[in-house]
Coordinates of C-alpha atoms in Angstrom, one line a residue:
M106 CA -124.2 -42.8 -19.8
F107 CA -121.9 -40.6 -17.5
K108 CA -120.7 -43.0 -15.3
K109 CA -119.8 -45.6 -18.0
T110 CA -118.0 -42.6 -19.5
L111 CA -116.1 -41.6 -16.3
L112 CA -115.3 -45.6 -15.4
L113 CA -113.7 -45.6 -18.9
L114 CA -111.6 -42.7 -18.1
I115 CA -110.5 -44.4 -14.7
L116 CA -109.6 -47.6 -16.5
I117 CA -107.4 -45.8 -19.1
G118 CA -106.1 -43.5 -16.8
F119 CA -105.0 -46.8 -14.2
S120 CA -103.1 -48.3 -17.0
A121 CA -100.9 -45.4 -18.6
C122 CA -99.7 -45.4 -15.0
H123 CA -98.4 -49.0 -15.0
T124 CA -96.8 -48.7 -19.0
T125 CA -94.8 -45.7 -18.4
Q126 CA -91.3 -46.4 -17.7
T127 CA -89.3 -44.6 -14.7
V128 CA -85.9 -43.6 -16.1
V129 CA -82.8 -44.1 -14.1
R130 CA -79.7 -42.0 -15.1
T131 CA -76.9 -43.7 -14.1
T132 CA -73.2 -41.9 -13.9
K133 CA -70.4 -43.6 -14.8
K134 CA -67.9 -43.2 -12.0
V135 CA -64.6 -41.9 -13.2
P136 CA -61.9 -43.5 -11.1
S137 CA -60.2 -40.9 -9.0
K138 CA -56.8 -39.7 -10.1
T139 CA -54.0 -41.2 -7.8
T140 CA -52.4 -38.2 -6.0
R141 CA -48.7 -38.3 -6.7
T142 CA -46.3 -36.8 -4.7
A143 CA -43.7 -35.2 -6.3
T144 CA -39.8 -36.2 -5.5
R145 CA -37.1 -33.7 -6.1
I146 CA -33.8 -35.3 -7.8
P147 CA -30.9 -33.3 -7.1
R148 CA -29.0 -32.3 -9.9
K149 CA -25.4 -32.8 -9.8
P150 CA -23.0 -30.0 -8.8
T151 CA -21.9 -27.7 -12.3
P152 CA -18.3 -27.8 -11.4
S153 CA -17.4 -24.6 -10.9
R154 CA -14.5 -23.0 -12.3
P155 CA -11.4 -22.0 -10.1
V156 CA -11.5 -18.4 -8.4
A157 CA -7.8 -17.0 -8.5
A158 CA -7.4 -16.1 -4.3
T159 CA -6.6 -12.4 -3.9
S160 CA -2.9 -12.0 -2.8
Q161 CA -2.2 -10.9 0.4
P162 CA 1.0 -8.9 1.7
K163 CA 3.8 -11.8 1.5
A164 CA 6.0 -11.4 4.2
A165 CA 9.6 -10.4 3.4
S166 CA 12.2 -12.6 2.6
S167 CA 16.1 -13.1 1.8
S168 CA 15.3 -14.4 -1.2
G169 CA 14.1 -11.4 -2.8
Q170 CA 11.0 -12.6 -3.1
Q171 CA 8.4 -9.9 -3.8
G172 CA 5.7 -8.9 -1.3
Q173 CA 3.2 -6.4 -1.4
E174 CA 3.6 -3.4 0.5
V175 CA 0.5 -1.0 1.1
I176 CA 2.0 2.6 2.7
V177 CA 0.1 5.3 3.9
S178 CA 0.8 8.6 4.5
T179 CA 0.2 11.4 2.3
S180 CA -1.0 9.3 -0.4
K181 CA -2.1 5.6 -0.4
T182 CA 0.5 3.9 -2.5
V183 CA 1.2 0.1 -3.6
V184 CA 4.8 -1.1 -4.4
Y185 CA 6.5 -4.3 -4.0
T186 CA 9.2 -5.6 -1.8
E187 CA 11.6 -4.7 -4.6
V188 CA 10.7 -1.4 -4.7
V189 CA 11.3 -0.7 -1.1
N190 CA 14.7 -2.2 -1.7
D191 CA 15.5 -0.1 -4.7
Y192 CA 14.3 3.0 -2.7
V193 CA 17.0 2.2 0.4
N194 CA 19.7 1.3 -2.1
Q195 CA 19.5 4.6 -4.5
F196 CA 19.2 7.1 -1.4
K197 CA 21.1 5.1 1.9
D198 CA 24.5 6.9 0.9
I199 CA 22.9 10.2 1.4
A200 CA 20.9 9.0 4.5
M201 CA 24.5 8.0 6.1
G202 CA 26.0 11.4 4.7
N203 CA 23.5 13.5 6.2
M204 CA 23.8 11.0 10.1
K205 CA 27.3 12.6 9.8
S206 CA 26.5 15.8 8.8
Y207 CA 23.6 16.8 11.0
G208 CA 23.2 14.1 13.6
I209 CA 20.2 12.4 12.3
P210 CA 20.4 8.2 12.4
A211 CA 20.1 7.4 8.4
S212 CA 17.7 4.8 9.3
I213 CA 15.2 6.9 10.3
I214 CA 16.1 9.1 7.7
L215 CA 15.4 6.0 5.5
A216 CA 12.3 4.4 7.1
Q217 CA 10.6 8.5 7.0
G218 CA 11.8 8.3 3.1
I219 CA 9.8 5.6 3.0
L220 CA 6.6 6.2 4.8
E221 CA 6.8 10.1 3.6
S222 CA 7.0 9.1 -0.2
G223 CA 5.8 6.0 -0.8
A224 CA 9.2 4.6 -1.3
G225 CA 9.2 7.1 -4.0
K226 CA 6.3 6.3 -5.8
G227 CA 4.0 8.7 -4.3
D228 CA 1.9 11.5 -5.5
L229 CA 4.5 13.8 -3.8
A230 CA 7.6 12.6 -4.7
V231 CA 6.6 12.1 -8.2
S232 CA 5.1 15.4 -8.5
A233 CA 7.3 17.6 -6.6
N234 CA 10.6 15.4 -5.5
N235 CA 9.2 15.7 -1.6
H236 CA 10.0 12.8 -0.5
F237 CA 9.0 14.3 3.5
G238 CA 5.6 15.1 3.1
I239 CA 7.2 18.7 4.8
K240 CA 4.4 21.4 4.5
C241 CA 5.3 25.1 2.9
H242 CA 5.5 27.1 6.5
A243 CA 5.8 30.6 6.5
D244 CA 9.5 30.5 5.8
W245 CA 9.2 28.7 2.6
T246 CA 9.8 30.9 -0.5
G247 CA 10.5 28.1 -3.2
E248 CA 8.1 26.3 -5.5
S249 CA 5.2 24.6 -4.2
V250 CA 2.3 22.2 -4.9
R251 CA -1.3 21.5 -3.3
H252 CA -1.8 18.3 -2.3
D253 CA -5.0 17.3 -0.1
D254 CA -3.9 15.7 3.6
D255 CA -5.1 16.8 6.7
S256 CA -7.1 20.0 5.2
D257 CA -7.9 20.0 1.4
Q258 CA -5.4 21.5 -1.0
E259 CA -2.4 22.1 1.3
C260 CA 0.5 23.7 0.8
F261 CA 3.4 21.4 0.2
R262 CA 7.3 22.4 -0.8
K263 CA 8.7 21.1 -4.3
Y264 CA 12.2 20.4 -5.0
K265 CA 14.1 20.3 -8.0
D266 CA 15.7 16.7 -7.4
P267 CA 15.3 13.9 -4.3
A268 CA 18.5 15.0 -3.0
E269 CA 17.7 18.7 -2.7
S270 CA 14.5 17.0 -0.5
Y271 CA 16.8 14.8 1.6
R272 CA 19.3 17.9 2.2
D273 CA 16.1 20.3 3.4
H274 CA 14.6 17.4 5.8
A275 CA 18.3 18.1 7.4
L276 CA 17.6 21.4 7.9
F277 CA 14.0 21.0 8.9
L278 CA 14.8 19.3 11.8
T279 CA 18.1 21.1 13.1
T280 CA 17.1 24.6 12.2
R281 CA 13.5 24.3 14.4
S282 CA 13.5 24.1 18.6
R283 CA 10.9 22.2 18.8
Y284 CA 12.9 19.1 17.3
S285 CA 15.9 20.1 19.9
G286 CA 15.7 17.3 22.0
L287 CA 16.0 15.0 19.3
F288 CA 19.8 15.6 19.3
K289 CA 20.1 14.3 23.0
L290 CA 19.1 11.0 21.9
P291 CA 21.4 8.6 21.6
K292 CA 22.2 8.2 17.6
G293 CA 21.9 4.6 17.3
D294 CA 18.4 4.5 19.8
Y295 CA 16.4 4.2 16.7
E296 CA 12.9 3.5 18.6
A297 CA 13.5 6.5 20.9
W298 CA 14.2 8.9 17.8
A299 CA 10.9 7.4 16.1
R300 CA 8.8 8.5 19.3
G301 CA 10.8 11.9 19.7
L302 CA 9.5 12.3 16.3
R303 CA 5.6 12.2 16.9
A304 CA 6.2 14.1 20.2
A305 CA 7.5 16.8 18.9
G306 CA 4.3 16.9 16.2
Y307 CA 6.0 15.6 12.9
A308 CA 3.3 13.9 12.2
T309 CA -0.2 13.5 13.4
D310 CA -0.6 9.7 12.8
P311 CA -1.0 8.2 16.5
R312 CA 1.4 5.0 15.2
Y313 CA 3.8 7.1 13.3
P314 CA 6.7 5.8 15.5
E315 CA 5.3 2.3 15.4
K316 CA 5.7 2.5 11.1
L317 CA 9.1 3.8 11.4
I318 CA 10.2 1.0 13.8
S319 CA 8.7 -1.4 11.6
Y320 CA 10.2 -0.3 8.5
I321 CA 13.9 -0.4 10.0
E322 CA 13.5 -3.5 11.7
R323 CA 12.2 -5.6 8.9
Y324 CA 14.3 -3.6 6.2
N325 CA 17.3 -3.8 8.8
L326 CA 18.1 -0.2 8.2
H327 CA 19.7 0.2 11.3
Q328 CA 23.0 -1.6 9.1
Y329 CA 24.0 2.3 8.5
D330 CA 23.6 3.1 11.8
S331 CA 26.5 0.8 12.7
Q332 CA 28.1 1.7 9.6
V333 CA 28.5 5.3 10.3
L334 CA 28.9 4.4 13.9
G335 CA 31.6 2.1 13.7
T336 CA 29.5 -0.3 16.0
E337 CA 28.2 -4.3 15.3
F338 CA 25.4 -4.6 13.0
V339 CA 23.5 -7.5 14.2
P340 CA 20.5 -7.8 11.7
F341 CA 17.1 -8.9 13.1
E342 CA 16.0 -13.1 12.9
G343 CA 12.9 -12.9 10.9
Q344 CA 13.3 -10.2 9.2
P345 CA 16.1 -11.0 6.5
V346 CA 14.7 -8.7 3.6
K347 CA 18.3 -8.3 2.2
V348 CA 19.1 -5.0 0.2
S349 CA 21.4 -5.7 -2.1
N350 CA 24.8 -3.5 -2.7
A351 CA 26.1 -5.7 -5.2
G352 CA 25.4 -4.4 -9.3
T353 CA 26.9 -2.7 -11.9
S354 CA 26.4 1.7 -12.0
A355 CA 23.3 1.3 -13.4
A356 CA 21.4 -0.7 -11.0
V357 CA 19.1 1.8 -9.9
A358 CA 18.3 4.9 -12.8
G359 CA 20.1 8.3 -11.7
T360 CA 22.4 7.1 -9.8
Y361 CA 26.0 5.7 -9.7
E362 CA 27.8 3.2 -7.8
V363 CA 31.3 4.1 -7.2
Q364 CA 34.3 1.6 -9.2
K365 CA 37.7 1.2 -8.3
G366 CA 39.9 4.4 -9.6
D367 CA 37.1 6.9 -9.4
T368 CA 37.3 10.4 -8.2
L369 CA 34.6 13.4 -7.7
Y370 CA 36.5 15.1 -10.8
S371 CA 36.0 11.8 -13.2
I372 CA 32.3 11.0 -12.1
S373 CA 31.5 14.4 -12.6
K374 CA 32.5 14.4 -16.2
K375 CA 30.8 11.4 -16.9
F376 CA 27.5 12.6 -15.9
S377 CA 28.2 16.6 -17.4
L378 CA 28.2 17.9 -14.0
T379 CA 30.2 19.7 -11.9
V380 CA 32.1 18.4 -9.2
D381 CA 30.4 21.0 -6.9
Q382 CA 27.0 19.8 -8.2
L383 CA 28.0 16.4 -7.7
K384 CA 28.9 17.5 -3.8
Q385 CA 25.4 19.4 -3.2
K386 CA 23.3 16.1 -4.6
N387 CA 25.0 13.7 -2.6
N388 CA 25.5 15.9 0.4
L389 CA 29.3 15.1 0.8
T390 CA 31.2 17.8 3.0
D391 CA 34.5 16.2 1.3
N392 CA 36.2 14.6 -1.6
A393 CA 36.0 11.1 0.1
L394 CA 34.8 8.5 -1.8
S395 CA 34.5 4.5 -1.5
I396 CA 34.5 1.6 -4.0
G397 CA 30.3 0.4 -4.0
Q398 CA 29.1 4.3 -2.6
R399 CA 26.0 4.8 -4.7
L400 CA 25.8 8.5 -6.0
V401 CA 23.3 10.4 -7.2
V402 CA 23.9 11.7 -11.1
Q403 CA 20.7 13.1 -11.9

């Protein structure tokens, strides 16, 4: 009986093995993604707005075209050619008067005035009528102002008007022994005078002579030396800035251009001055006037 039962179990087991299905799992093959290479398409450049070019100083021209002038002395001043022209026009007669009276070349006086005062627009010229950067020194008893220069808050002379500054400049050079060598130089040799001023210690800037000479030659300031000395004036080619001598009596503020028939007396009355005041403002030693001469009246 036992054997029959065992045999029956074996048969059942064998049958079950053959009827069981084998399950096969299939995985759907997913196509791989194609790798794309990114291509950059250059964008068309966006039109840029035009940028104004920084203006550069222009060379002086005979047509009166304005060029920028940067003047650095006791202060940094930016002016234009016309401002320098007006400055020369305003003070050329005083400069020539000082040349006659004191022996200092008019070209040197004007060049120093332009450089030291920023053509009348510098800090010291505006606040103190100081056109030559003259410091107080021990012998100065007049008014003064404080201004940064070689040292902080140095003492500089203050004047009631520019004419007084021009007169003091002449006295400053003629009364100090260290400048005595200048007056042995030819009056028409502005280059020697420019170098002599630096050698005598007027300024600490090593390029001081070159700056003065540059102003003289660019603005033809030596023409005023020629007028005083009675020599022929030869303008520099390529440096044709022309200081106009034409115009009405109101061409430059604070000055008057002498007209035909004018006298010191008539001009003084016109501007509520005395004759002595008018002569003092313009460093005049006599009553002689010439048509076209420009006088300081304020």
